[in-house]
PDB file of C-alpha atoms and ligand atoms in Angstrom:
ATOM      1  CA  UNK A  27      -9.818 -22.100   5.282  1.00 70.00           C
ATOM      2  CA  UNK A  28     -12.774 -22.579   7.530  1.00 77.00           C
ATOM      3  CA  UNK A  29     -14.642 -19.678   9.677  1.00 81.00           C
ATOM      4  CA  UNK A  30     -12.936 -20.961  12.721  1.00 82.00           C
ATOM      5  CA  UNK A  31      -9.685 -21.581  11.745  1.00 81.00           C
ATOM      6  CA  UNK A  32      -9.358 -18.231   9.923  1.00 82.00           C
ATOM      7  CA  UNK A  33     -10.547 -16.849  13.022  1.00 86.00           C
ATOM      8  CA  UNK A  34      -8.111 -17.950  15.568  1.00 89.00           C
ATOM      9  CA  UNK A  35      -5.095 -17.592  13.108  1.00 92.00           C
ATOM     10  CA  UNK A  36      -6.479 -13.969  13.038  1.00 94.00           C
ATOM     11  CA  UNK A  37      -6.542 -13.619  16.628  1.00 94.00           C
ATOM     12  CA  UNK A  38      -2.896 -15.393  16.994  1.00 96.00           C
ATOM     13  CA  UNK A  39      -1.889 -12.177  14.193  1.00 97.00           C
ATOM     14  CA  UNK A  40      -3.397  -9.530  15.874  1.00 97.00           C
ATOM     15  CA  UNK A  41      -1.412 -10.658  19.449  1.00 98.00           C
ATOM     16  CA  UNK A  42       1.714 -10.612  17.725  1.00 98.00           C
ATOM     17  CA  UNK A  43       1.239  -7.210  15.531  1.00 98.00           C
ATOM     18  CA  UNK A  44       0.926  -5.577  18.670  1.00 97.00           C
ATOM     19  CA  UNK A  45       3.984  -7.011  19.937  1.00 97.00           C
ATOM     20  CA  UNK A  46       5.624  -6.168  16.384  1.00 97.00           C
ATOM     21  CA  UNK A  47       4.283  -2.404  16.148  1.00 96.00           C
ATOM     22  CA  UNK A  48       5.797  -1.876  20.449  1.00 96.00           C
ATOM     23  CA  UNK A  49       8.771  -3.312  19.468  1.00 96.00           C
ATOM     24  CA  UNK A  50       9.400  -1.234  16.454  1.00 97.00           C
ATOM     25  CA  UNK A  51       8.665   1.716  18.283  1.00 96.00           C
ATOM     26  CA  UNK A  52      10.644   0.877  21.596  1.00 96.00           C
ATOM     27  CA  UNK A  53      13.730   0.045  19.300  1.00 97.00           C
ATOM     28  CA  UNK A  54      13.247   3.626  17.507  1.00 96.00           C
ATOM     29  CA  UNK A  55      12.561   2.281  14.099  1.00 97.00           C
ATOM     30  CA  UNK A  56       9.431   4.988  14.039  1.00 96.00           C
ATOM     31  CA  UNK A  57       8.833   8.187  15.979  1.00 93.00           C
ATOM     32  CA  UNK A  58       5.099   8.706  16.816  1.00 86.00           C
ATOM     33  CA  UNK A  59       2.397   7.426  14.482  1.00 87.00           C
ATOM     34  CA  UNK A  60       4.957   6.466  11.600  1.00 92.00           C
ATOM     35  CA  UNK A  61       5.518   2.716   9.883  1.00 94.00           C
ATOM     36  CA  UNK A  62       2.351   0.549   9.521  1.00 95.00           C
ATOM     37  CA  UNK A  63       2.698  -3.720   9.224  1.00 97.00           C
ATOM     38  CA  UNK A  64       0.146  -5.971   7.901  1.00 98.00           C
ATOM     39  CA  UNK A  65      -0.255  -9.913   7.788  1.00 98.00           C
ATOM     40  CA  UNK A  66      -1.789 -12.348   5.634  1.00 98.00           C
ATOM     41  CA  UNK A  67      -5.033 -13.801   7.275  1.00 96.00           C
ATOM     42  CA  UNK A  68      -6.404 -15.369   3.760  1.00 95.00           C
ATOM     43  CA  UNK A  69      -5.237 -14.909   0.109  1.00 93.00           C
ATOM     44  CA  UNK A  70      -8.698 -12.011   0.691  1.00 94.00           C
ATOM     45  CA  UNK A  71      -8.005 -11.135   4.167  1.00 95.00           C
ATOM     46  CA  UNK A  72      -4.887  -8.842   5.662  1.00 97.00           C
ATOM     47  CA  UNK A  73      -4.409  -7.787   9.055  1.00 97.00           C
ATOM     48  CA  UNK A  74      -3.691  -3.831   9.256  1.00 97.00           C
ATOM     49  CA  UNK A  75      -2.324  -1.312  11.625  1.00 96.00           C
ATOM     50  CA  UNK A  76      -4.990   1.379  11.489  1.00 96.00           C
ATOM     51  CA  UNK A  77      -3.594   5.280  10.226  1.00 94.00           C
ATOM     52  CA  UNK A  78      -2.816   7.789  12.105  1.00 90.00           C
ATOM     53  CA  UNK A  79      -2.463   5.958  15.822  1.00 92.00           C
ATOM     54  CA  UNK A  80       0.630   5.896  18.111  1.00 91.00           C
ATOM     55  CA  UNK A  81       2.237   2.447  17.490  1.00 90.00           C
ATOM     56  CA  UNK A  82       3.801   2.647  20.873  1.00 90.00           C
ATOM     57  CA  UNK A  83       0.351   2.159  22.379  1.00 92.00           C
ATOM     58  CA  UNK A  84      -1.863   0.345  19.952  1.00 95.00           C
ATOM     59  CA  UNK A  85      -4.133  -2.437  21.302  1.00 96.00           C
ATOM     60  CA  UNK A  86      -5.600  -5.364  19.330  1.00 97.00           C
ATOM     61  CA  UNK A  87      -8.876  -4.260  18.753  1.00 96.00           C
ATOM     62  CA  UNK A  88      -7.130  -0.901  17.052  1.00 96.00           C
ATOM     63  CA  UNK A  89      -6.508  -2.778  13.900  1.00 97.00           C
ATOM     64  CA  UNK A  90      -8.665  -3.331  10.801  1.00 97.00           C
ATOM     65  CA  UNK A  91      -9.044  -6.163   8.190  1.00 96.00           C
ATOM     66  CA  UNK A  92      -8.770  -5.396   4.550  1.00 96.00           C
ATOM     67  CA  UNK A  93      -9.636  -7.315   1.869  1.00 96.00           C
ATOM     68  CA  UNK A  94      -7.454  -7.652  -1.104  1.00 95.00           C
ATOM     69  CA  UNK A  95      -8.396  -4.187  -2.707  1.00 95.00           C
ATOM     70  CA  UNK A  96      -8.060  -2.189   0.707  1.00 94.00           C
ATOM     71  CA  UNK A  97     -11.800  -2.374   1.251  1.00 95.00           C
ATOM     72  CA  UNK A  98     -11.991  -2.793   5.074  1.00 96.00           C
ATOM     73  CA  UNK A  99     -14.227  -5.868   6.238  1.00 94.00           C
ATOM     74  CA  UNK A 100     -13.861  -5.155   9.906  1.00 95.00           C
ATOM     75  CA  UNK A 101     -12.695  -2.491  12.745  1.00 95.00           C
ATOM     76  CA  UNK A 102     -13.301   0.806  14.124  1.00 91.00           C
ATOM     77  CA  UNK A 103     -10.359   2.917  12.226  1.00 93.00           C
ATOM     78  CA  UNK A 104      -9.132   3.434   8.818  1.00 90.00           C
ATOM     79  CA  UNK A 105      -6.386   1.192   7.471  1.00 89.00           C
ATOM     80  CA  UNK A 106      -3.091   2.301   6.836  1.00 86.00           C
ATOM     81  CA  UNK A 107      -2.422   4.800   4.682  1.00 85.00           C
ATOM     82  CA  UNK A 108       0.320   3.056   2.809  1.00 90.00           C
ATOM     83  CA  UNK A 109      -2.073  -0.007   2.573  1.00 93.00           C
ATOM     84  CA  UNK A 110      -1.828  -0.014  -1.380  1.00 94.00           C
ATOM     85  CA  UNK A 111       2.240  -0.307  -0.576  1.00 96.00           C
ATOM     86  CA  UNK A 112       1.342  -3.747   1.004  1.00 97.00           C
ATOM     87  CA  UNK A 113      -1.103  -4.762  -1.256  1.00 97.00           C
ATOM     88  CA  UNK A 114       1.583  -4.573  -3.950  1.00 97.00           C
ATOM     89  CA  UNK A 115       4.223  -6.687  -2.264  1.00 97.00           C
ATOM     90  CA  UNK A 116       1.235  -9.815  -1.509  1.00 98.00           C
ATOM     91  CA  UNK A 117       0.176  -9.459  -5.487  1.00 97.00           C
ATOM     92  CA  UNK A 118       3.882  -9.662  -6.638  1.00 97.00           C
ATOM     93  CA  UNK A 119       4.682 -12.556  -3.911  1.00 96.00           C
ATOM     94  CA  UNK A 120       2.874 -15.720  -3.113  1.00 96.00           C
ATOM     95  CA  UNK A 121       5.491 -16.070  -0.528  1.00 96.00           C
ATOM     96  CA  UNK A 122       4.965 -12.786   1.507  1.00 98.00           C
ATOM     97  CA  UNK A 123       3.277 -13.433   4.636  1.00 98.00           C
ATOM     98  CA  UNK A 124       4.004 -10.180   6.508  1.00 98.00           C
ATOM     99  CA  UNK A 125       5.304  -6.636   5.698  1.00 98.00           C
ATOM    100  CA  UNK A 126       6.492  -4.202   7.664  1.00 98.00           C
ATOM    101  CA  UNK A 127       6.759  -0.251   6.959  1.00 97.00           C
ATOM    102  CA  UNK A 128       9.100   1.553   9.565  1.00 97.00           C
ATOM    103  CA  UNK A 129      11.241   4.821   9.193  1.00 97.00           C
ATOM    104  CA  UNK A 130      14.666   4.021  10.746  1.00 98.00           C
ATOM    105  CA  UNK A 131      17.045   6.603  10.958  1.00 98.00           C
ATOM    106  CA  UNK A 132      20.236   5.561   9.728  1.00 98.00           C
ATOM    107  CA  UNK A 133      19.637   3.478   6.603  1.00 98.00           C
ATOM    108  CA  UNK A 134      17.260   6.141   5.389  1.00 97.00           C
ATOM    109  CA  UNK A 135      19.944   8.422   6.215  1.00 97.00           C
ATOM    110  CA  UNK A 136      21.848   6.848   3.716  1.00 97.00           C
ATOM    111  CA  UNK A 137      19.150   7.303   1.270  1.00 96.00           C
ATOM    112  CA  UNK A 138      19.264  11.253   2.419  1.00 96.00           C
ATOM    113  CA  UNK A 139      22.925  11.098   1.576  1.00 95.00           C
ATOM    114  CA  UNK A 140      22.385   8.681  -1.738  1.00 94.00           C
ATOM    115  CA  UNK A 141      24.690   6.577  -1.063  1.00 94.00           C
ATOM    116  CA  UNK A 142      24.051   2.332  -2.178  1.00 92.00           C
ATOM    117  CA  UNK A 143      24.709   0.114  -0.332  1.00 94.00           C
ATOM    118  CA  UNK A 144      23.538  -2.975  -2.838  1.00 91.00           C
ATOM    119  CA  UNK A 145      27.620  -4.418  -2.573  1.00 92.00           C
ATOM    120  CA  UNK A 146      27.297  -6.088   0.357  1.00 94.00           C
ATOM    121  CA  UNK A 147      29.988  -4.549   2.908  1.00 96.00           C
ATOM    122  CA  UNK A 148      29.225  -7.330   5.630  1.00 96.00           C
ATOM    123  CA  UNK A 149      28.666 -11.057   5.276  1.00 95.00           C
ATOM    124  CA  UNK A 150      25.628 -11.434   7.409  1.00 93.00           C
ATOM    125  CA  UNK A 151      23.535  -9.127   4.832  1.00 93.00           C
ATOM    126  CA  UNK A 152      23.922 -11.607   2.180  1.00 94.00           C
ATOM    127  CA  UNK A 153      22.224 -14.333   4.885  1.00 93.00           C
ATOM    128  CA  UNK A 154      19.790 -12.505   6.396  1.00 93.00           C
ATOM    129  CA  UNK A 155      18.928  -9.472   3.650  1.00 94.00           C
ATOM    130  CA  UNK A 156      19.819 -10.797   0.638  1.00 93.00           C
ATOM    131  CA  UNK A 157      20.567  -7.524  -1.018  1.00 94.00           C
ATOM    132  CA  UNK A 158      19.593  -4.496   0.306  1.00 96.00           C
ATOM    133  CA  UNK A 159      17.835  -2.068  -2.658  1.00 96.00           C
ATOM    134  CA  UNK A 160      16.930   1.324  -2.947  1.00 96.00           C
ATOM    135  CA  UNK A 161      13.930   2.331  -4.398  1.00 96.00           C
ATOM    136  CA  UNK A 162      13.304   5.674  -6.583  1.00 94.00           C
ATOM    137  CA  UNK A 163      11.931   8.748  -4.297  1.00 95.00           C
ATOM    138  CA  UNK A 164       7.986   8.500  -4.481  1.00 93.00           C
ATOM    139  CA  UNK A 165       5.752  10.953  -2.705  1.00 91.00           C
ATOM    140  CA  UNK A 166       4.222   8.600   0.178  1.00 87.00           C
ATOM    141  CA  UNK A 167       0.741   7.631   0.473  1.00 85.00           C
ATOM    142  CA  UNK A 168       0.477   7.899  -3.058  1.00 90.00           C
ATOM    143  CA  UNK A 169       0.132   5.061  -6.018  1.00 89.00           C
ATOM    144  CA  UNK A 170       3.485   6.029  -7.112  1.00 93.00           C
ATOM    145  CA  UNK A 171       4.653   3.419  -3.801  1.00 93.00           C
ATOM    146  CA  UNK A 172       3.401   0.664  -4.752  1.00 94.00           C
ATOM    147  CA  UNK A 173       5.020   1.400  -8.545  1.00 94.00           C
ATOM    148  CA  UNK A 174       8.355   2.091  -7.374  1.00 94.00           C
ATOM    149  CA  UNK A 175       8.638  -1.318  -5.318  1.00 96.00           C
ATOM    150  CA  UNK A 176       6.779  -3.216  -7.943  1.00 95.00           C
ATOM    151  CA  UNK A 177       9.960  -4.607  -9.731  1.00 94.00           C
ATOM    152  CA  UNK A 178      12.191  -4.804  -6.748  1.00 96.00           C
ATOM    153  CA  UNK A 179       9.972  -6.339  -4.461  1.00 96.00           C
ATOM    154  CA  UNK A 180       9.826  -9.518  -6.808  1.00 95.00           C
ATOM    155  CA  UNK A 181      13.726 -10.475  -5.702  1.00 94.00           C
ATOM    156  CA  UNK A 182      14.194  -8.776  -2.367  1.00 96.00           C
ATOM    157  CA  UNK A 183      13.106  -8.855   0.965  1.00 96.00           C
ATOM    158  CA  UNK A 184      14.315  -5.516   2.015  1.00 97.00           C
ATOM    159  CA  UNK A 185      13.709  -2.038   0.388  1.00 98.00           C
ATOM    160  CA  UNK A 186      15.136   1.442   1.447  1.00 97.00           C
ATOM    161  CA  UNK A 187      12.446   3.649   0.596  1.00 96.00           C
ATOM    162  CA  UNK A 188      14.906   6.700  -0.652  1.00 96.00           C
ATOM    163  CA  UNK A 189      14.204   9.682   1.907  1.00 96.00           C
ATOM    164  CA  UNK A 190      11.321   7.799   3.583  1.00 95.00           C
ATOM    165  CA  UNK A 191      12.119   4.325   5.154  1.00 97.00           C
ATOM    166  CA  UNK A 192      11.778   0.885   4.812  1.00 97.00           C
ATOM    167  CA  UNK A 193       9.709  -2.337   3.921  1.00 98.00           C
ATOM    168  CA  UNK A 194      10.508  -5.333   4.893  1.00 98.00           C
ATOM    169  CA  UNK A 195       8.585  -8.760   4.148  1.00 98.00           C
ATOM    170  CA  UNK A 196       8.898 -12.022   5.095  1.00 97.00           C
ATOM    171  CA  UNK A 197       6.748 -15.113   5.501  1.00 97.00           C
ATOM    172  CA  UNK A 198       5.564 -14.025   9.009  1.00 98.00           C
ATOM    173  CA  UNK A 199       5.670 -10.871  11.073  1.00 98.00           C
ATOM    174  CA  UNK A 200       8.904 -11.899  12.984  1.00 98.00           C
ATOM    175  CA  UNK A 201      10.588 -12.486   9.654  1.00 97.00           C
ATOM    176  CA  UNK A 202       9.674  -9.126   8.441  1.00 98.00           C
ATOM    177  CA  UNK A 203      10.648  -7.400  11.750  1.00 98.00           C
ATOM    178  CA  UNK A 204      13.602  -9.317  12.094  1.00 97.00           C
ATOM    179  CA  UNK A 205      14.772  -7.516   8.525  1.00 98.00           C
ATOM    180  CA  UNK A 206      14.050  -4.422   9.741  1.00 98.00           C
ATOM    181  CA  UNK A 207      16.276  -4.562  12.426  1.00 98.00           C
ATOM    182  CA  UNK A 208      18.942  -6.424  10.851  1.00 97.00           C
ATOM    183  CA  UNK A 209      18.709  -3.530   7.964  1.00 98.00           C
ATOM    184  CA  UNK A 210      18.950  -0.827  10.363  1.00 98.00           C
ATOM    185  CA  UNK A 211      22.199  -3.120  12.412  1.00 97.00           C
ATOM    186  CA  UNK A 212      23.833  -2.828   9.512  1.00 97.00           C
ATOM    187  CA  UNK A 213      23.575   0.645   8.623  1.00 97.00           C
ATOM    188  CA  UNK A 214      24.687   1.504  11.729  1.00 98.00           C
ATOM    189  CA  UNK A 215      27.702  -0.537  11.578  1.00 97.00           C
ATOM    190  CA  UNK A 216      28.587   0.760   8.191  1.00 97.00           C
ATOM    191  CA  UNK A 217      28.196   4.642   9.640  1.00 97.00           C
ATOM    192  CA  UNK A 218      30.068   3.998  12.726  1.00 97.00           C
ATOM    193  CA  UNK A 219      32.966   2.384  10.004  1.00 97.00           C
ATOM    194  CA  UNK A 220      32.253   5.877   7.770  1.00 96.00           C
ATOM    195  CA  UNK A 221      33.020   7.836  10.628  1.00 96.00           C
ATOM    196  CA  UNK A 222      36.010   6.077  11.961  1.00 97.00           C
ATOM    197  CA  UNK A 223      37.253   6.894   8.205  1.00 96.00           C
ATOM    198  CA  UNK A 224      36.647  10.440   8.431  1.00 96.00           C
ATOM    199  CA  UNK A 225      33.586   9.850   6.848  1.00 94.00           C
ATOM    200  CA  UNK A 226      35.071   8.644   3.829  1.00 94.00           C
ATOM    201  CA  UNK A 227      32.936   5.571   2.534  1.00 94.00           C
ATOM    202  CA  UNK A 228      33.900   2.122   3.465  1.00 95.00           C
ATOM    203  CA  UNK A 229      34.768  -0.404   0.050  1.00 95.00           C
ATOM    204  CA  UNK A 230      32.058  -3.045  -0.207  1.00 95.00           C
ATOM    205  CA  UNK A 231      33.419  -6.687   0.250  1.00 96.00           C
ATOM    206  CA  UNK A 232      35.701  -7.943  -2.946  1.00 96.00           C
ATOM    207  CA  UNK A 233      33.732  -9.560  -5.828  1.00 94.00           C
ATOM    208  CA  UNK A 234      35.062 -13.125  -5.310  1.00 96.00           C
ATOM    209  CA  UNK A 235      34.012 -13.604  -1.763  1.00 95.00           C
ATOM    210  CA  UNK A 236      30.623 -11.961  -2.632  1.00 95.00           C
ATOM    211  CA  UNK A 237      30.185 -15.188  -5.371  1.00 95.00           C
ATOM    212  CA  UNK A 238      31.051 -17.429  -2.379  1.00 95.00           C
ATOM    213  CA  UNK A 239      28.804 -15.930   0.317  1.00 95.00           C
ATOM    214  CA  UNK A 240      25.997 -16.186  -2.148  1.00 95.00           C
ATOM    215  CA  UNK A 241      26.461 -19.542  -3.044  1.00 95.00           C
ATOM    216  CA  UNK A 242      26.746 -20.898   0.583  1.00 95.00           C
ATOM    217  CA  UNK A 243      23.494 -18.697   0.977  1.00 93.00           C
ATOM    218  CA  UNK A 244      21.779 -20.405  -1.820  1.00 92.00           C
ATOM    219  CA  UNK A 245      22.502 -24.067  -0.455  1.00 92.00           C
ATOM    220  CA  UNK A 246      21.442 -23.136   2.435  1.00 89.00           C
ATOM    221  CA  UNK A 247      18.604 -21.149   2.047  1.00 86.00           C
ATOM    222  CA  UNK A 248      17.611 -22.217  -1.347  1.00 86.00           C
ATOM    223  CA  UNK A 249      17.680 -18.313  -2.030  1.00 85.00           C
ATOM    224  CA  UNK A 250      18.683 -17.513  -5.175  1.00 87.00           C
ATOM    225  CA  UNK A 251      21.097 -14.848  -6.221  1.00 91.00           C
ATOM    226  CA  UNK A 252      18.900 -11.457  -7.367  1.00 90.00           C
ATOM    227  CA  UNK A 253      19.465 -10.798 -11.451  1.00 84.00           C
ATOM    228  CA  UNK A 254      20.495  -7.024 -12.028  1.00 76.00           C
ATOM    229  CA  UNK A 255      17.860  -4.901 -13.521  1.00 63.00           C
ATOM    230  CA  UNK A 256      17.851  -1.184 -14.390  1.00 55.00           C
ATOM    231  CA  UNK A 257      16.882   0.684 -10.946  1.00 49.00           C
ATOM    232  CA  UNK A 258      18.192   4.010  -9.038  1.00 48.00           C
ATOM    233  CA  UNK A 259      21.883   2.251  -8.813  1.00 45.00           C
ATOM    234  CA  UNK A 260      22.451   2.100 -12.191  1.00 40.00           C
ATOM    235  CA  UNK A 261      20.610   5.114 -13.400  1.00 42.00           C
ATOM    236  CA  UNK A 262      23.177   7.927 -11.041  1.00 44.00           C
ATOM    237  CA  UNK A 263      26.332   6.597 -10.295  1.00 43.00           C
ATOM    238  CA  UNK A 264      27.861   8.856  -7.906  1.00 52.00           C
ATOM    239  CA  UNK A 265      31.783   9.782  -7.413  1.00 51.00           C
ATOM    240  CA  UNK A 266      33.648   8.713  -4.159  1.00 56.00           C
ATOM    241  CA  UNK A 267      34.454  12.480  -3.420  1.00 58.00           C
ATOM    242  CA  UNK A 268      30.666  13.030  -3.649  1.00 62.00           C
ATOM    243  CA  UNK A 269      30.100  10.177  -0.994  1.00 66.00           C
ATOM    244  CA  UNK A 270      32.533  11.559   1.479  1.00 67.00           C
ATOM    245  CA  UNK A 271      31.399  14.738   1.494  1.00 66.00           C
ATOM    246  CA  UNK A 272      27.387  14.013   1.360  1.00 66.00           C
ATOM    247  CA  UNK A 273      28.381  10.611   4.333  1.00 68.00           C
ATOM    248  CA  UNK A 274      29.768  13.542   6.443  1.00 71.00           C
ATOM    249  CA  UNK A 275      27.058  15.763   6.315  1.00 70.00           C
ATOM    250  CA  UNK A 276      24.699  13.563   6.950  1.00 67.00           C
ATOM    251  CA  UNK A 277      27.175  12.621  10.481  1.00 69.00           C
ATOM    252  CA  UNK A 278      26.689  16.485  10.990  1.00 70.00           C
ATOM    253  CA  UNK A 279      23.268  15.871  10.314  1.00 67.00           C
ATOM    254  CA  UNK A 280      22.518  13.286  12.835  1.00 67.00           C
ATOM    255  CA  UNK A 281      25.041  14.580  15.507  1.00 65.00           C
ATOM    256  CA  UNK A 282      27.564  11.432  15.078  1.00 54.00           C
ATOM    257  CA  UNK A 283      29.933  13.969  15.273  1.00 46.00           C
TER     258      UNK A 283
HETATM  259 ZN1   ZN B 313       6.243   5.916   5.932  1.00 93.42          ZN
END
C-alpha cells in the first residue's frame, strides 16, 4: 500500500475508533479509562487507543500507531496497555481487522460466577458469535493475555476474559463492536431468564437443533463449526447446585434482585 492510500485509510480508522471507543462507553461496556480497540492500518501498522485516557472523551489525535511489535511509530501517548493482547489475535488471524477490549458487566459476571455459556442457549449466538469461550484467569497487562487467548482466538470471534472482560474481533471495527454488544445482549437475556428461574440456570438449546443452527450458519456464512479442544470448560466441570447458588449471588451481587 502506497504513502497516500495508507494514509487516508488511517485517517478513515481513526474517525471511526472514536466513534467505537464513545459508543462503548455510552452503552456501559467500560467505566472510565477501561477497554482499549485497535485496527489494522498495514500488515506493520495498527491503530491504538492510547492507556490510561477516558474513552468517553478521546479525540483522534489521542491515539498512537504501533508497529507489529508494539513499538509506537507515531502519537503523543503510550499505546494500550493490553497492546500485546491485540498483537496476538492479528499474528494468529490473517482475517482480524479490528479488536476490541471492553469490560461489560454481565457476561463477565458470569465469568465471576463461572458459569459457561459455550452451549448456545439462543439461536442468534450461533449467527452472530459463533461460540462464545471463556478464557483461563490471567493477570491483565501481562504476557500471560496474549497466552491464554492464543488457542481460542484461532476459532472464535468472541472471548470472555474470566473476571476481566472481553475481546472481540472482526474484520473491521463495527464487526468487532457489533460482538461486543451482541455478547453482552445475550448475557443479559440469559440473567434476566436465571432470575425469572429463581436463579436456577437456564438448559442450553438441545443438541439436535444446535447441529442444525450450525449448519444453516455455515452455508451461510461459510463459518465453520469450532473443533473442541482442552480449555477452562473441560478442565472444571461444575454441578447445577453450584450454578444456582454462585448465578444468585452474583444477582445479589449486581442488585438484580
Ligand atoms: Zn481490561
Amino acid at each position: 500500500m502506497n504513502h497516500r492510500l495508507f494514509k487516508s485509510k488511517e485517517s478513515e480508522l481513526r474517525k471511526k475508533m472514536i466513534q467505537i471507543a464513545k459508543l462503548t462507553y455510552s452503552k456501559g461496556m467500560i467505566a472510565a479509562s477501561d477497554g482499549n480497540m485497535s485496527a489494522k492500518i498495514t500488515e506493520n501498522r495498527y491503530l491504538v487507543t492510547p492507556s490510561g485516557l477516558f474513552k468517553g472523551f478521546l479525540e483522534e489525535d489521542d491515539l498512537v500507531v504501533i508497529d507489529k511489535f508494539g513499538k509506537v511509530i507515531d502519537g503523543n501517548h503510550g499505546p494500550s496497555s493490553e497492546l500485546m493482547m491485540h498483537l496476538k489475535a492479528y499474528e494468529m488471524r490473517d482475517d482480524i481487522g479490528a479488536v476490541v477490549h471492553a469490560h461489560p458487566p454481565v457476561i463477565t459476571a458470569f465469568s465471576v460466577a463461572g458459569i459457561d455459556l459455550t452451549e448456545a442457549i439462543l439461536p442468534e449466538t450461533i449467527f452472530i458469535l459463533g461460540e462464545i469461550k471463556f478464557a483461563q484467569y490471567s493477570t491483565p497487562t501481562t504476557k500471560d493475555v496474549p497466552k491464554a487467548i492464543e488457542s481460542l482466538i484461532k476459532q472464535h470471534d468472541a472471548l470472555v476474559l474470566t473476571r476481566h472482560g472481553s475481546l472481540t474481533v472482526g474484520k473491521n471495527l463495527e464487526e468487532a463492536y457489533q460482538k461486543l454488544e451482541s455478547l453482552e445482549h445475550t448475557a443479559k437475556i440469559i440473567s434476566e431468564a436465571v432470575k425469572l428461574k429463581g436463579g436456577k440456570m437456564v438448559e442450553p438449546l438441545p443438541s439436535n437443533e444446535i447441529d442444525k443452527l450450525w449448519e444453516i450458519n455455515e452455508k451461510l456464512t461459510g463459518k465453520r463449526r469450532p473443533q473442541k479442544i482442552n480449555d477452562f470448560t473441560n478442565d472444571q466441570p461444575i454441578s447445577h447446585e453450584l450454578i444456582s447458588k454462585t448465578v444468585m449471588d452474583v444477582l445479589k451481587e449486581m442488585n438484580f434482585q
